[in-house]
mmCIF file of C-alpha atoms in Angstrom:
data_model
loop_
_atom_site.group_PDB
_atom_site.id
_atom_site.type_symbol
_atom_site.label_atom_id
_atom_site.label_comp_id
_atom_site.label_asym_id
_atom_site.label_seq_id
_atom_site.Cartn_x
_atom_site.Cartn_y
_atom_site.Cartn_z
ATOM 1 C CA MET A 965 87.253 76.535 116.724
ATOM 2 C CA LEU A 966 84.252 78.790 115.928
ATOM 3 C CA ASN A 967 82.209 77.373 113.194
ATOM 4 C CA LEU A 968 79.019 79.235 112.390
ATOM 5 C CA GLN A 969 77.830 76.433 110.286
ATOM 6 C CA ASN A 970 76.920 74.727 113.418
ATOM 7 C CA THR A 971 75.277 77.747 115.003
ATOM 8 C CA LEU A 972 71.584 78.225 115.554
ATOM 9 C CA VAL A 973 70.341 81.901 115.712
ATOM 10 C CA VAL A 974 66.911 82.839 116.684
ATOM 11 C CA SER A 975 65.826 86.379 115.961
ATOM 12 C CA LEU A 976 62.586 88.087 117.045
ATOM 13 C CA GLU A 977 63.288 91.134 114.887
ATOM 14 C CA HIS A 978 61.973 93.853 112.642
ATOM 15 C CA ALA A 979 63.098 96.955 110.862
ATOM 16 C CA VAL A 980 66.780 97.169 110.393
ATOM 17 C CA ALA A 981 69.218 96.920 113.449
ATOM 18 C CA ALA A 982 68.485 93.326 114.387
ATOM 19 C CA PRO A 983 67.842 92.148 110.914
ATOM 20 C CA TYR A 984 71.275 93.510 109.814
ATOM 21 C CA CYS A 985 72.889 91.684 112.742
ATOM 22 C CA SER A 986 71.422 88.360 111.908
ATOM 23 C CA ASN A 987 71.817 88.774 108.162
ATOM 24 C CA ARG A 988 75.606 88.972 108.784
ATOM 25 C CA LEU A 989 75.363 85.785 110.965
ATOM 26 C CA ALA A 990 73.552 84.169 107.963
ATOM 27 C CA GLN A 991 76.104 85.318 105.548
ATOM 28 C CA ALA A 992 78.768 83.836 107.917
ATOM 29 C CA GLY A 993 77.163 80.430 107.738
ATOM 30 C CA ALA A 994 74.741 80.183 110.753
ATOM 31 C CA ARG A 995 71.279 78.967 110.495
ATOM 32 C CA VAL A 996 68.825 81.861 111.327
ATOM 33 C CA ILE A 997 65.339 81.443 112.199
ATOM 34 C CA LYS A 998 63.508 84.694 111.833
ATOM 35 C CA ILE A 999 60.287 84.980 113.956
ATOM 36 C CA GLU A 1000 57.804 87.306 112.576
ATOM 37 C CA ARG A 1001 54.126 88.239 113.560
ATOM 38 C CA ALA A 1002 51.261 87.135 111.412
ATOM 39 C CA GLU A 1003 51.478 90.295 109.542
ATOM 40 C CA GLY A 1004 55.188 90.062 109.064
ATOM 41 C CA ASP A 1005 58.150 92.164 109.675
ATOM 42 C CA PHE A 1006 56.966 95.710 108.919
ATOM 43 C CA ALA A 1007 60.029 96.219 106.821
ATOM 44 C CA ARG A 1008 58.274 93.978 104.247
ATOM 45 C CA GLY A 1009 55.921 96.988 103.841
ATOM 46 C CA TYR A 1010 58.371 99.828 103.576
ATOM 47 C CA ASP A 1011 58.095 99.791 99.798
ATOM 48 C CA SER A 1012 57.589 97.554 96.832
ATOM 49 C CA THR A 1013 60.667 98.275 94.655
ATOM 50 C CA VAL A 1014 62.080 94.845 93.928
ATOM 51 C CA HIS A 1015 59.675 92.759 91.899
ATOM 52 C CA GLY A 1016 56.902 93.961 94.338
ATOM 53 C CA GLU A 1017 59.190 93.221 97.401
ATOM 54 C CA SER A 1018 60.711 95.798 99.900
ATOM 55 C CA ALA A 1019 64.218 96.817 99.009
ATOM 56 C CA TYR A 1020 64.863 97.079 102.842
ATOM 57 C CA PHE A 1021 63.706 93.461 103.329
ATOM 58 C CA ILE A 1022 65.477 91.998 100.393
ATOM 59 C CA TRP A 1023 68.804 93.635 101.587
ATOM 60 C CA LEU A 1024 68.380 92.490 105.212
ATOM 61 C CA ASN A 1025 66.941 88.856 105.131
ATOM 62 C CA GLN A 1026 68.996 86.753 102.837
ATOM 63 C CA GLY A 1027 69.257 83.235 103.864
ATOM 64 C CA LYS A 1028 66.922 83.364 106.809
ATOM 65 C CA GLU A 1029 64.070 80.959 107.632
ATOM 66 C CA SER A 1030 60.634 82.699 108.389
ATOM 67 C CA LEU A 1031 58.677 81.340 111.256
ATOM 68 C CA VAL A 1032 55.372 83.005 112.149
ATOM 69 C CA LEU A 1033 54.633 82.942 115.793
ATOM 70 C CA ASN A 1034 52.388 84.654 118.208
ATOM 71 C CA ILE A 1035 54.561 84.597 121.428
ATOM 72 C CA LYS A 1036 51.455 85.628 123.474
ATOM 73 C CA ASP A 1037 49.870 82.246 122.610
ATOM 74 C CA SER A 1038 50.905 79.590 125.086
ATOM 75 C CA LYS A 1039 51.532 76.930 122.477
ATOM 76 C CA ASP A 1040 53.595 79.112 120.306
ATOM 77 C CA ALA A 1041 55.468 80.343 123.531
ATOM 78 C CA MET A 1042 56.315 76.801 124.263
ATOM 79 C CA LEU A 1043 57.435 76.139 120.726
ATOM 80 C CA LEU A 1044 59.898 79.192 121.022
ATOM 81 C CA HIS A 1045 61.297 77.749 124.355
ATOM 82 C CA ARG A 1046 61.955 74.383 122.667
ATOM 83 C CA ILE A 1047 63.938 76.228 119.859
ATOM 84 C CA LEU A 1048 65.769 78.405 122.350
ATOM 85 C CA ALA A 1049 66.800 75.162 124.229
ATOM 86 C CA SER A 1050 68.844 74.234 121.222
ATOM 87 C CA ALA A 1051 69.960 77.704 119.991
ATOM 88 C CA ASP A 1052 73.264 79.541 120.377
ATOM 89 C CA VAL A 1053 71.956 83.079 120.063
ATOM 90 C CA PHE A 1054 68.822 84.830 120.722
ATOM 91 C CA ILE A 1055 68.547 88.432 119.208
ATOM 92 C CA GLN A 1056 65.538 90.751 119.666
ATOM 93 C CA ASN A 1057 64.660 94.394 119.117
ATOM 94 C CA LEU A 1058 61.220 94.677 120.174
ATOM 95 C CA ALA A 1059 59.609 97.841 121.859
ATOM 96 C CA PRO A 1060 60.889 98.669 125.307
ATOM 97 C CA GLY A 1061 59.824 96.088 127.978
ATOM 98 C CA ALA A 1062 57.897 94.089 125.448
ATOM 99 C CA ILE A 1063 60.116 90.956 125.360
ATOM 100 C CA ALA A 1064 60.202 90.899 129.246
ATOM 101 C CA ARG A 1065 56.264 91.089 129.389
ATOM 102 C CA ALA A 1066 56.221 88.201 126.885
ATOM 103 C CA GLY A 1067 58.347 85.969 129.283
ATOM 104 C CA PHE A 1068 61.356 85.926 127.200
ATOM 105 C CA GLY A 1069 63.598 88.554 128.869
ATOM 106 C CA SER A 1070 67.307 88.018 128.711
ATOM 107 C CA ASP A 1071 67.719 87.467 132.670
ATOM 108 C CA GLU A 1072 65.026 84.741 132.521
ATOM 109 C CA LEU A 1073 66.622 83.066 129.459
ATOM 110 C CA ALA A 1074 69.989 83.150 130.827
ATOM 111 C CA LYS A 1075 68.711 81.095 133.771
ATOM 112 C CA LEU A 1076 66.822 78.647 131.631
ATOM 113 C CA TYR A 1077 69.594 78.256 128.891
ATOM 114 C CA PRO A 1078 73.070 78.978 130.472
ATOM 115 C CA ARG A 1079 74.802 78.401 127.087
ATOM 116 C CA LEU A 1080 72.552 80.835 125.275
ATOM 117 C CA ILE A 1081 73.920 84.245 124.042
ATOM 118 C CA CYS A 1082 71.234 86.887 124.419
ATOM 119 C CA CYS A 1083 71.405 90.139 122.543
ATOM 120 C CA ASP A 1084 68.971 92.905 123.309
ATOM 121 C CA ILE A 1085 69.002 95.788 120.955
ATOM 122 C CA SER A 1086 66.976 98.949 122.004
ATOM 123 C CA GLY A 1087 66.744 102.584 121.264
ATOM 124 C CA TYR A 1088 68.341 104.138 124.354
ATOM 125 C CA GLY A 1089 69.282 101.261 126.741
ATOM 126 C CA ASP A 1090 67.541 99.794 129.867
ATOM 127 C CA SER A 1091 68.461 102.761 132.233
ATOM 128 C CA GLY A 1092 67.924 106.421 132.204
ATOM 129 C CA GLU A 1093 65.014 108.688 131.461
ATOM 130 C CA TYR A 1094 64.895 107.759 127.702
ATOM 131 C CA ARG A 1095 64.722 103.959 128.353
ATOM 132 C CA GLY A 1096 61.078 103.685 127.563
ATOM 133 C CA MET A 1097 61.025 105.828 124.523
ATOM 134 C CA LYS A 1098 60.778 104.332 120.948
ATOM 135 C CA ALA A 1099 63.497 105.109 118.730
ATOM 136 C CA TYR A 1100 64.134 105.099 114.961
ATOM 137 C CA ASP A 1101 67.071 105.849 112.961
ATOM 138 C CA LEU A 1102 66.239 109.562 111.986
ATOM 139 C CA LEU A 1103 65.326 110.368 115.556
ATOM 140 C CA VAL A 1104 68.546 109.079 116.975
ATOM 141 C CA GLN A 1105 70.533 110.723 114.235
ATOM 142 C CA CYS A 1106 69.017 113.932 115.757
ATOM 143 C CA GLU A 1107 69.260 113.031 119.387
ATOM 144 C CA SER A 1108 72.820 111.933 119.195
ATOM 145 C CA GLY A 1109 73.913 115.208 117.433
ATOM 146 C CA MET A 1110 74.733 113.436 114.242
ATOM 147 C CA ALA A 1111 72.182 115.462 112.106
ATOM 148 C CA SER A 1112 73.707 118.668 113.462
ATOM 149 C CA ILE A 1113 77.152 118.173 111.987
ATOM 150 C CA THR A 1114 75.587 116.829 108.652
ATOM 151 C CA GLY A 1115 74.516 118.916 105.956
ATOM 152 C CA THR A 1116 75.258 122.414 104.799
ATOM 153 C CA PRO A 1117 76.022 125.649 106.675
ATOM 154 C CA ASP A 1118 72.464 126.696 105.992
ATOM 155 C CA ALA A 1119 70.631 123.478 107.635
ATOM 156 C CA PRO A 1120 71.337 120.310 109.319
ATOM 157 C CA GLY A 1121 70.700 116.996 107.386
ATOM 158 C CA ARG A 1122 70.151 113.368 107.756
ATOM 159 C CA VAL A 1123 72.896 110.858 106.816
ATOM 160 C CA GLY A 1124 71.210 109.326 103.604
ATOM 161 C CA VAL A 1125 71.059 105.819 104.904
ATOM 162 C CA SER A 1126 70.055 104.245 108.234
ATOM 163 C CA ALA A 1127 73.338 105.024 109.810
ATOM 164 C CA CYS A 1128 72.427 104.490 113.446
ATOM 165 C CA ASP A 1129 70.645 101.175 112.587
ATOM 166 C CA ILE A 1130 73.552 99.751 110.483
ATOM 167 C CA ASN A 1131 76.149 100.904 113.041
ATOM 168 C CA CYS A 1132 74.155 99.164 115.924
ATOM 169 C CA GLY A 1133 73.644 96.068 113.956
ATOM 170 C CA GLN A 1134 77.161 95.834 113.053
ATOM 171 C CA GLN A 1135 78.246 96.161 116.629
ATOM 172 C CA ALA A 1136 75.842 93.585 117.709
ATOM 173 C CA TYR A 1137 77.271 91.184 115.218
ATOM 174 C CA SER A 1138 80.881 91.795 116.442
ATOM 175 C CA ALA A 1139 79.783 91.569 120.084
ATOM 176 C CA ILE A 1140 78.024 88.188 119.203
ATOM 177 C CA LEU A 1141 81.026 86.751 117.653
ATOM 178 C CA GLU A 1142 83.204 87.631 120.572
ATOM 179 C CA ALA A 1143 80.667 85.861 122.787
ATOM 180 C CA LEU A 1144 80.641 82.855 120.754
ATOM 181 C CA ILE A 1145 84.516 82.664 120.974
ATOM 182 C CA GLU A 1146 84.475 83.314 124.691
ATOM 183 C CA ARG A 1147 81.875 80.391 124.929
ATOM 184 C CA GLU A 1148 84.261 78.000 123.305
ATOM 185 C CA HIS A 1149 86.398 78.293 126.376
ATOM 186 C CA SER A 1150 83.978 78.779 129.167
ATOM 187 C CA ASN A 1151 81.042 77.080 127.940
ATOM 188 C CA LYS A 1152 78.688 79.706 129.176
ATOM 189 C CA GLY A 1153 76.580 82.184 127.390
ATOM 190 C CA CYS A 1154 75.992 85.802 128.175
ATOM 191 C CA ILE A 1155 73.824 88.859 127.836
ATOM 192 C CA ILE A 1156 74.688 91.586 125.322
ATOM 193 C CA LYS A 1157 72.914 94.864 125.408
ATOM 194 C CA LEU A 1158 73.346 97.574 122.681
ATOM 195 C CA SER A 1159 71.342 100.703 121.828
ATOM 196 C CA LEU A 1160 71.095 102.796 118.881
ATOM 197 C CA PHE A 1161 72.152 105.791 120.857
ATOM 198 C CA ASP A 1162 75.163 104.350 122.474
ATOM 199 C CA SER A 1163 76.325 102.985 119.070
ATOM 200 C CA MET A 1164 76.024 106.457 117.356
ATOM 201 C CA ALA A 1165 77.369 108.232 120.433
ATOM 202 C CA GLU A 1166 80.568 106.062 119.970
ATOM 203 C CA TRP A 1167 80.674 107.317 116.400
ATOM 204 C CA MET A 1168 80.327 110.945 117.618
ATOM 205 C CA ALA A 1169 83.468 110.545 119.722
ATOM 206 C CA VAL A 1170 85.668 113.148 117.713
ATOM 207 C CA PRO A 1171 83.277 116.107 117.487
ATOM 208 C CA LEU A 1172 82.340 115.389 121.134
ATOM 209 C CA LEU A 1173 85.950 115.405 122.492
ATOM 210 C CA HIS A 1174 86.378 118.840 120.488
ATOM 211 C CA TYR A 1175 83.508 120.248 122.272
ATOM 212 C CA ASP A 1176 84.205 118.809 125.762
ATOM 213 C CA TYR A 1177 87.912 119.888 125.609
ATOM 214 C CA THR A 1178 87.630 123.278 123.660
ATOM 215 C CA GLY A 1179 84.102 124.323 123.931
ATOM 216 C CA ILE A 1180 83.963 124.479 119.998
ATOM 217 C CA ILE A 1181 80.952 122.894 118.179
ATOM 218 C CA GLN A 1182 81.882 121.225 114.869
ATOM 219 C CA LYS A 1183 80.470 123.294 112.011
ATOM 220 C CA ARG A 1184 78.532 121.875 108.913
ATOM 221 C CA VAL A 1185 80.874 122.341 105.874
ATOM 222 C CA GLY A 1186 78.698 120.207 103.385
ATOM 223 C CA ILE A 1187 81.047 117.920 101.118
ATOM 224 C CA SER A 1188 84.026 118.987 103.193
ATOM 225 C CA HIS A 1189 85.964 117.508 106.226
ATOM 226 C CA ALA A 1190 85.519 119.837 109.238
ATOM 227 C CA THR A 1191 88.924 119.402 110.733
ATOM 228 C CA ILE A 1192 91.170 118.492 107.798
ATOM 229 C CA SER A 1193 91.777 120.725 104.842
ATOM 230 C CA PRO A 1194 91.719 120.837 101.893
ATOM 231 C CA TYR A 1195 89.595 117.751 102.061
ATOM 232 C CA GLY A 1196 86.393 118.233 100.124
ATOM 233 C CA ALA A 1197 84.551 119.033 96.835
ATOM 234 C CA TYR A 1198 85.595 121.506 94.164
ATOM 235 C CA THR A 1199 83.900 122.443 90.773
ATOM 236 C CA CYS A 1200 86.031 122.069 87.634
ATOM 237 C CA GLY A 1201 85.682 124.314 84.618
ATOM 238 C CA ASP A 1202 83.266 121.931 82.755
ATOM 239 C CA GLY A 1203 80.822 121.920 85.812
ATOM 240 C CA ALA A 1204 81.917 118.458 87.064
ATOM 241 C CA VAL A 1205 82.800 118.054 90.754
ATOM 242 C CA ILE A 1206 86.089 116.583 92.143
ATOM 243 C CA VAL A 1207 86.552 115.665 95.615
ATOM 244 C CA ILE A 1208 90.324 115.707 96.961
ATOM 245 C CA ALA A 1209 91.827 114.660 100.042
ATOM 246 C CA ILE A 1210 95.200 116.083 101.549
ATOM 247 C CA GLN A 1211 96.174 113.997 104.579
ATOM 248 C CA ASN A 1212 99.681 115.312 105.462
ATOM 249 C CA GLU A 1213 102.228 118.046 104.990
ATOM 250 C CA ARG A 1214 104.038 116.127 102.343
ATOM 251 C CA GLU A 1215 100.945 115.789 100.369
ATOM 252 C CA TRP A 1216 100.205 119.343 100.754
ATOM 253 C CA LEU A 1217 103.586 120.460 99.408
ATOM 254 C CA THR A 1218 102.911 118.109 96.350
ATOM 255 C CA PHE A 1219 99.566 119.524 95.765
ATOM 256 C CA CYS A 1220 100.739 123.105 95.746
ATOM 257 C CA SER A 1221 103.514 122.357 93.158
ATOM 258 C CA ASP A 1222 102.173 119.560 90.936
ATOM 259 C CA VAL A 1223 98.408 120.350 90.910
ATOM 260 C CA LEU A 1224 98.116 124.031 91.706
ATOM 261 C CA GLY A 1225 101.288 124.804 89.880
ATOM 262 C CA ASP A 1226 102.425 127.370 92.558
ATOM 263 C CA PRO A 1227 105.134 126.184 94.873
ATOM 264 C CA SER A 1228 105.172 129.487 96.562
ATOM 265 C CA LEU A 1229 101.953 128.489 98.318
ATOM 266 C CA GLN A 1230 104.080 126.101 100.400
ATOM 267 C CA LYS A 1231 105.445 129.133 102.179
ATOM 268 C CA ASN A 1232 102.259 131.065 102.646
ATOM 269 C CA PRO A 1233 101.906 131.908 106.364
ATOM 270 C CA LYS A 1234 98.084 131.264 106.213
ATOM 271 C CA LEU A 1235 98.452 127.740 104.926
ATOM 272 C CA GLN A 1236 101.546 126.153 106.581
ATOM 273 C CA SER A 1237 99.763 123.601 108.693
ATOM 274 C CA ASN A 1238 96.282 121.771 108.430
ATOM 275 C CA GLN A 1239 95.032 123.884 111.520
ATOM 276 C CA LEU A 1240 95.732 127.141 109.617
ATOM 277 C CA ARG A 1241 94.399 125.694 106.481
ATOM 278 C CA VAL A 1242 91.051 124.931 108.353
ATOM 279 C CA ALA A 1243 91.004 128.345 109.951
ATOM 280 C CA ASN A 1244 91.509 129.974 106.552
ATOM 281 C CA ARG A 1245 89.355 127.546 104.618
ATOM 282 C CA SER A 1246 87.604 130.229 102.488
ATOM 283 C CA TYR A 1247 90.854 131.799 101.388
ATOM 284 C CA MET A 1248 92.372 128.546 100.523
ATOM 285 C CA ASP A 1249 89.243 127.277 98.700
ATOM 286 C CA GLN A 1250 89.414 130.501 96.627
ATOM 287 C CA LEU A 1251 92.983 129.600 95.387
ATOM 288 C CA ILE A 1252 91.970 126.020 94.526
ATOM 289 C CA ASN A 1253 88.816 127.267 92.796
ATOM 290 C CA GLN A 1254 90.937 129.745 90.682
ATOM 291 C CA VAL A 1255 92.958 126.855 89.262
ATOM 292 C CA PHE A 1256 90.343 124.246 88.971
ATOM 293 C CA SER A 1257 87.931 126.618 87.111
ATOM 294 C CA GLY A 1258 90.208 126.832 84.123
ATOM 295 C CA LEU A 1259 90.520 123.145 83.912
ATOM 296 C CA SER A 1260 88.067 120.216 83.003
ATOM 297 C CA GLN A 1261 87.695 117.431 85.440
ATOM 298 C CA SER A 1262 89.855 115.094 83.272
ATOM 299 C CA GLN A 1263 92.685 117.584 83.388
ATOM 300 C CA VAL A 1264 92.308 117.923 87.181
ATOM 301 C CA ILE A 1265 92.392 114.120 87.589
ATOM 302 C CA GLU A 1266 95.560 113.907 85.554
ATOM 303 C CA ARG A 1267 97.280 116.321 87.770
ATOM 304 C CA LEU A 1268 95.970 114.669 90.817
ATOM 305 C CA GLN A 1269 97.273 111.315 89.508
ATOM 306 C CA GLN A 1270 100.739 112.589 88.498
ATOM 307 C CA GLY A 1271 101.085 114.029 92.082
ATOM 308 C CA LYS A 1272 99.606 110.838 93.631
ATOM 309 C CA ILE A 1273 96.879 113.022 95.355
ATOM 310 C CA ALA A 1274 93.765 111.133 96.685
ATOM 311 C CA TYR A 1275 90.797 111.972 94.860
ATOM 312 C CA GLY A 1276 87.113 110.776 94.002
ATOM 313 C CA LYS A 1277 84.151 111.809 91.988
ATOM 314 C CA LEU A 1278 80.966 113.118 93.610
ATOM 315 C CA ASN A 1279 78.766 110.191 92.302
ATOM 316 C CA ASP A 1280 74.993 110.110 92.297
ATOM 317 C CA ILE A 1281 73.131 106.552 92.746
ATOM 318 C CA SER A 1282 73.247 106.127 88.816
ATOM 319 C CA GLY A 1283 76.930 106.699 89.130
ATOM 320 C CA LEU A 1284 77.171 103.881 91.811
ATOM 321 C CA SER A 1285 74.956 101.696 89.822
ATOM 322 C CA ASN A 1286 77.386 101.844 86.877
ATOM 323 C CA HIS A 1287 80.562 101.926 88.817
ATOM 324 C CA PRO A 1288 83.300 99.809 87.702
ATOM 325 C CA GLN A 1289 84.104 98.638 91.164
ATOM 326 C CA LEU A 1290 80.602 97.629 92.276
ATOM 327 C CA ARG A 1291 80.184 94.023 92.824
ATOM 328 C CA ARG A 1292 76.812 92.262 92.680
ATOM 329 C CA ILE A 1293 75.320 88.886 93.222
ATOM 330 C CA SER A 1294 72.049 87.292 92.170
ATOM 331 C CA ILE A 1295 69.657 86.020 94.862
ATOM 332 C CA ASP A 1296 66.226 84.364 95.001
ATOM 333 C CA THR A 1297 63.404 86.390 96.403
ATOM 334 C CA PRO A 1298 59.712 85.368 96.862
ATOM 335 C CA SER A 1299 58.905 87.098 93.426
ATOM 336 C CA GLY A 1300 61.851 86.193 91.282
ATOM 337 C CA LYS A 1301 65.664 86.751 91.130
ATOM 338 C CA ALA A 1302 67.236 90.112 92.155
ATOM 339 C CA ASP A 1303 70.654 91.515 91.774
ATOM 340 C CA VAL A 1304 71.957 92.968 95.075
ATOM 341 C CA VAL A 1305 75.374 94.267 96.394
ATOM 342 C CA ALA A 1306 77.812 91.395 97.375
ATOM 343 C CA PRO A 1307 78.990 91.059 100.723
ATOM 344 C CA ALA A 1308 81.964 93.269 101.439
ATOM 345 C CA ALA A 1309 84.287 90.661 102.891
ATOM 346 C CA ILE A 1310 85.948 88.448 100.460
ATOM 347 C CA HIS A 1311 87.301 85.205 101.959
ATOM 348 C CA SER A 1312 89.918 83.131 100.369
ATOM 349 C CA ASN A 1313 88.684 80.133 101.739
ATOM 350 C CA LYS A 1314 84.986 80.666 101.492
ATOM 351 C CA LYS A 1315 82.815 80.853 98.488
ATOM 352 C CA HIS A 1316 79.767 83.077 99.030
ATOM 353 C CA VAL A 1317 76.615 80.737 98.880
ATOM 354 C CA LEU A 1318 73.535 82.429 97.076
ATOM 355 C CA GLN A 1319 70.763 82.457 99.537
ATOM 356 C CA LYS A 1320 67.101 83.004 99.459
ATOM 357 C CA VAL A 1321 64.803 85.754 100.883
ATOM 358 C CA PRO A 1322 62.104 84.087 102.638
ATOM 359 C CA ALA A 1323 58.287 84.573 102.120
ATOM 360 C CA LEU A 1324 56.440 85.330 105.252
ATOM 361 C CA GLY A 1325 55.955 81.980 107.146
ATOM 362 C CA GLU A 1326 57.659 80.036 104.403
ATOM 363 C CA HIS A 1327 59.447 77.742 106.835
ATOM 364 C CA SER A 1328 56.703 77.681 109.581
ATOM 365 C CA ASP A 1329 55.555 74.139 108.960
ATOM 366 C CA LEU A 1330 59.117 72.719 108.704
ATOM 367 C CA ILE A 1331 60.216 74.265 112.012
ATOM 368 C CA ARG A 1332 57.161 73.453 113.790
ATOM 369 C CA ARG A 1333 57.709 69.728 112.831
ATOM 370 C CA GLN A 1334 61.322 69.875 113.738
ATOM 371 C CA PHE A 1335 60.718 71.280 117.311
ATOM 372 C CA SER A 1336 57.371 69.634 117.899
ATOM 373 C CA LYS A 1337 58.775 67.712 120.954
#
């Protein structure tokens, strides 16, 4: 049976993707040794939002042990080898080629430590003309086409969080768990390779299939769904915005009668299927706006609830901060306690343990003593 409480993870990491992955492993009970340069993970310097600490670093490094190493130094390199000899997982997301030049490439480690699971996270993978390029989240959002379908009709936009990094880190976490389960049976480690580009390209499957098989490029539609309608934001008479989602024809019929108050729309030839509603989006939006403009947001919500139509409010970050469904936990940081978003998964047989965010090199002496021989 897989038990992450007995799992040692070593992560030579910076920024977001690899730290996200190792943070998930730490939350699942693994011991995670985070290897940092003398100047630290550069995400420590992204901002000073939380008691002088970086919001990015606080988010991604709970429950880890910080070990400062210079892997170009022979003594520190030998220490890393001693740690890896006892480790279960090794994660790295250094610049292209850097880990191999330092003597810790996955192929070499697989020969030295057959049970070790190695996870290499890169921008574009090990092959192809982009293999040597540095890659950061915004760049990959642009290269993958994500930015081209995000935003308003007037201009493309960036997804407002590090979507490529988070996606890749989550996929790395899943792949490592699969490898740990497989090792329970085979007693053999493996090499896992992921790239930010591949991870985001997988997310782009639907718009890519639409283009490959129809030649149609998905349009930017702002706070609306590109291929389902009505599914988007509408302004009410009091200026507040409501977002509605119609997923099937049964809901469309109910929406016409119970929310718009016009059952005759059900037989309108321009609106009798989702594809027709997408093609005639402007016409349909005009009909909806005519009704919603005469109602307050609370009145619209009342009708939507009566019709059991899915809806949401278009919150800003202050709305999220005060959202009745938002769960938080309090953690220790190098500069004091901080309230952060609680892990999404709630386990019936496991209580979340509050974990500390490490100061730079906080565990260096302890780890060096433990692996001194």
